[in-house]
């Protein structure tokens, strides 16, 4: 049996009620998204993986560092990297977190983790895709892309809207796989309203956050006191790629 055999929506979800909530606010948190026992099994797999790669951007450039490389850094190298990340976050778009790349649900994009890529494929067809279209009111959604993410102490993602020309992103999603968390530890999904109001969501377990694109949001820095990593599978709900 493969890792994600048995992926199934929670049959108790009321998609009409969820769609009304999404229409009113442009975002929603769905509790109990998947039927048991898959969420617990999936969290255990992410927690035990050692092949995570840390992503750090510097402007438009992206750097990937595996755990062995980071462990082998001298104190001076680690301090210089931390200083560069902090400097980038002061005035621009900056992030640092770990990833396992997944293949897009339509089979395109960069080849990713063979087992975990079953999740965006599942979101991209059948009942799951129909429910996401119903939820958002967007029948043009054809597929989902995605990546597994892990935010450790010090990791964060500064404000951005997810709007990228040519990507045809209709909505973003975050499937939470963090069974234990305290709000004080950070790692909150924050929405930045135009009036200056900030609304935050604590990392969840078996929760699906969906929000319309564009929408300004960020992930707050995970504090040094956090006892666990913040695990999730994240991505976008997109239209079919235009012909080349």
Coordinates of C-alpha atoms in Angstrom, one line a residue:
X1 CA 0.0 0.0 0.0
X2 CA 1.4 3.4 -0.9
X3 CA 1.6 6.3 1.5
X4 CA -1.5 8.1 0.4
X5 CA -3.8 5.2 -0.5
X6 CA -7.2 5.9 0.9
X7 CA -7.3 9.7 0.4
X8 CA -10.9 10.6 1.1
X9 CA -12.8 13.8 2.0
X10 CA -14.6 13.9 5.3
X11 CA -18.2 12.9 4.3
X12 CA -19.6 15.1 7.1
X13 CA -18.5 18.4 5.5
X14 CA -21.3 20.7 4.3
X15 CA -19.9 22.2 1.1
X16 CA -22.9 24.5 0.5
X17 CA -22.4 26.1 3.9
X18 CA -18.6 26.3 3.4
X19 CA -19.1 28.0 0.0
X20 CA -21.3 30.6 1.6
X21 CA -18.7 31.4 4.1
X22 CA -15.9 31.6 1.5
X23 CA -18.1 33.9 -0.7
X24 CA -18.5 36.3 2.2
X25 CA -14.9 36.7 3.1
X26 CA -12.7 35.3 0.3
X27 CA -11.1 32.8 2.8
X28 CA -12.0 29.9 5.0
X29 CA -10.6 27.3 7.4
X30 CA -12.2 23.8 6.9
X31 CA -11.8 21.6 10.0
X32 CA -11.5 17.8 9.6
X33 CA -10.8 18.0 5.8
X34 CA -9.7 14.4 5.3
X35 CA -11.2 11.2 6.7
X36 CA -9.1 9.4 9.3
X37 CA -6.6 7.8 9.6
X38 CA -4.6 9.4 6.8
X39 CA -3.8 12.8 8.5
X40 CA -2.1 11.1 11.4
X41 CA -0.1 8.8 9.0
X42 CA 0.9 11.7 6.8
X43 CA 2.1 13.8 9.7
X44 CA 4.2 10.9 11.0
X45 CA 5.9 10.6 7.5
X46 CA 6.7 14.3 7.3
X47 CA 8.1 14.4 10.9
X48 CA 10.4 11.4 10.2
X49 CA 11.7 12.6 6.8
X50 CA 15.4 13.7 6.8
X51 CA 15.6 14.9 3.2
X52 CA 14.1 18.3 3.7
X53 CA 15.8 21.2 1.9
X54 CA 15.8 24.7 3.4
X55 CA 14.6 27.4 0.9
X56 CA 16.0 30.9 1.3
X57 CA 15.5 33.7 -1.3
X58 CA 17.7 36.6 -2.1
X59 CA 15.7 38.8 -4.3
X60 CA 14.6 36.7 -7.2
X61 CA 17.3 34.0 -6.5
X62 CA 16.4 30.9 -4.5
X63 CA 19.0 28.9 -2.6
X64 CA 18.4 25.3 -1.3
X65 CA 20.4 23.9 1.6
X66 CA 20.0 20.3 2.8
X67 CA 20.3 19.6 6.5
X68 CA 23.8 18.1 6.2
X69 CA 25.1 21.3 4.5
X70 CA 23.6 23.5 7.3
X71 CA 25.1 21.3 10.0
X72 CA 28.5 21.6 8.4
X73 CA 28.5 25.4 8.4
X74 CA 30.9 27.2 10.6
X75 CA 29.5 29.5 13.3
X76 CA 30.7 32.5 11.1
X77 CA 28.9 31.1 8.0
X78 CA 25.7 30.5 9.9
X79 CA 25.8 34.0 11.4
X80 CA 26.4 35.6 8.0
X81 CA 23.5 33.7 6.5
X82 CA 21.2 34.7 9.3
X83 CA 22.2 38.3 9.0
X84 CA 21.5 38.2 5.2
X85 CA 18.0 36.7 5.8
X86 CA 17.2 39.4 8.5
X87 CA 18.4 42.2 6.2
X88 CA 16.2 40.9 3.4
X89 CA 13.2 40.8 5.6
X90 CA 13.5 44.4 6.7
X91 CA 12.4 46.0 3.5
X92 CA 11.5 43.3 0.9
X93 CA 9.9 39.9 0.3
X94 CA 11.9 37.3 2.2
X95 CA 11.4 33.7 3.4
X96 CA 13.1 30.8 5.0
X97 CA 11.5 27.4 5.5
X98 CA 12.1 23.7 4.6
X99 CA 10.4 22.0 1.6
X100 CA 9.8 18.7 -0.1
X101 CA 8.9 19.5 -3.7
X102 CA 5.8 17.9 -5.2
X103 CA 4.9 17.3 -8.8
X104 CA 1.9 19.5 -10.0
X105 CA -1.4 17.8 -10.0
X106 CA -1.6 17.9 -13.8
X107 CA 1.8 16.2 -14.1
X108 CA 3.6 19.3 -15.1
X109 CA 6.2 21.5 -13.4
X110 CA 9.3 20.1 -11.7
X111 CA 9.3 16.4 -10.8
X112 CA 8.8 16.1 -7.1
X113 CA 8.5 13.5 -4.3
X114 CA 6.9 10.4 -5.8
X115 CA 4.8 9.4 -2.8
X116 CA 3.7 12.8 -1.5
X117 CA 2.8 14.0 -5.0
X118 CA -0.3 11.9 -4.8
X119 CA -1.8 14.7 -2.7
X120 CA -1.9 17.4 -5.4
X121 CA -2.9 14.8 -8.0
X122 CA -5.9 13.8 -5.8
X123 CA -6.9 17.5 -5.3
X124 CA -6.8 17.9 -9.1
X125 CA -9.5 15.3 -10.0
X126 CA -12.7 13.7 -9.0
X127 CA -14.7 14.7 -5.9
X128 CA -11.9 16.7 -4.4
X129 CA -11.6 19.0 -7.4
X130 CA -15.4 19.3 -7.7
X131 CA -15.7 20.3 -4.0
X132 CA -13.0 22.9 -4.4
X133 CA -14.7 24.4 -7.4
X134 CA -18.0 24.4 -5.5
X135 CA -16.3 26.0 -2.5
X136 CA -14.7 28.8 -4.4
X137 CA -17.3 29.3 -7.1
X138 CA -14.6 28.9 -9.7
X139 CA -15.2 26.2 -12.3
X140 CA -12.0 27.2 -14.1
X141 CA -9.9 25.4 -11.4
X142 CA -8.2 22.5 -13.3
X143 CA -5.4 21.4 -11.0
X144 CA -3.5 22.0 -7.8
X145 CA 0.2 22.3 -7.4
X146 CA 1.9 21.9 -4.0
X147 CA 4.9 21.4 -1.7
X148 CA 5.3 20.0 1.8
X149 CA 6.6 22.7 4.2
X150 CA 8.2 22.6 7.6
X151 CA 8.8 25.8 9.6
X152 CA 11.4 25.5 12.3
X153 CA 12.3 28.1 14.9
X154 CA 13.4 31.3 13.1
X155 CA 11.5 30.5 9.9
X156 CA 9.0 32.9 8.3
X157 CA 7.4 34.2 5.1
X158 CA 6.9 38.0 4.7
X159 CA 3.9 39.6 3.1
X160 CA 2.9 38.8 -0.5
X161 CA -0.3 38.3 -2.6
X162 CA 0.6 35.1 -4.5
X163 CA -0.3 36.9 -7.8
X164 CA 2.2 36.0 -10.5
X165 CA 1.4 36.7 -14.2
X166 CA 1.0 33.6 -16.2
X167 CA 0.5 31.2 -13.3
X168 CA -3.3 31.4 -13.4
X169 CA -3.7 31.0 -9.7
X170 CA -7.3 31.4 -8.4
X171 CA -6.9 30.4 -4.8
X172 CA -4.2 29.3 -2.4
X173 CA -4.5 26.4 0.1
X174 CA -2.7 25.3 3.2
X175 CA -3.4 21.8 4.5
X176 CA -2.3 21.8 8.1
X177 CA -0.5 18.8 9.6
X178 CA 0.5 20.2 13.0
X179 CA -1.2 18.3 15.8
X180 CA 0.2 20.3 18.7
X181 CA 0.9 24.0 18.7
X182 CA 0.7 27.1 21.0
X183 CA -0.3 30.4 19.4
X184 CA 2.6 32.0 21.3
X185 CA 5.1 30.0 19.2
X186 CA 4.3 32.0 16.0
X187 CA 4.0 30.4 12.6
X188 CA 0.6 32.0 12.2
X189 CA -1.0 32.4 8.8
X190 CA -1.7 36.2 8.8
X191 CA -4.1 38.1 6.6
X192 CA -3.3 41.8 6.1
X193 CA -6.5 43.8 5.5
X194 CA -6.5 47.2 3.8
X195 CA -7.6 49.0 7.0
X196 CA -4.5 47.7 8.9
X197 CA -6.3 44.9 10.6
X198 CA -4.4 41.6 10.8
X199 CA -6.2 38.3 11.2
X200 CA -4.3 35.2 12.2
X201 CA -4.7 31.5 12.2
X202 CA -2.8 29.2 14.4
X203 CA -1.2 26.1 12.7
X204 CA -3.8 23.4 12.6
X205 CA -4.1 19.6 12.1
X206 CA -6.3 18.2 9.3
X207 CA -7.4 21.7 8.5
X208 CA -7.6 23.2 5.0
X209 CA -7.2 26.9 4.7
X210 CA -8.3 28.2 1.3
X211 CA -8.1 31.9 0.3
X212 CA -8.6 33.8 -2.9
X213 CA -5.7 35.2 -4.9
X214 CA -4.6 38.0 -4.8
X215 CA -4.7 38.5 -1.0
X216 CA -2.0 40.0 1.1
X217 CA -0.8 37.4 3.7
X218 CA 2.3 36.2 5.5
X219 CA 3.6 33.5 8.0
X220 CA 4.9 35.0 11.2
X221 CA 8.3 33.9 12.5
X222 CA 8.4 30.7 14.5
X223 CA 9.8 31.5 18.0
X224 CA 12.8 29.7 19.5
X225 CA 10.6 28.2 22.2
X226 CA 8.5 26.2 19.6
X227 CA 8.8 22.5 20.5
X228 CA 7.9 21.2 17.1
X229 CA 8.0 22.2 13.4
X230 CA 5.0 23.6 11.7
X231 CA 4.1 21.1 9.0
X232 CA 1.7 21.6 6.1
X233 CA 1.2 20.9 2.4
X234 CA 0.6 24.2 0.5
X235 CA 0.0 25.3 -3.0
X236 CA -2.4 26.9 -5.4
X237 CA -5.6 26.0 -7.3
X238 CA -5.0 26.9 -10.9
X239 CA -6.4 26.8 -14.5
X240 CA -4.9 24.7 -17.2
X241 CA -1.6 25.9 -18.6
X242 CA -1.9 27.9 -21.8
X243 CA -0.5 26.1 -24.9
X244 CA 3.1 26.9 -25.6

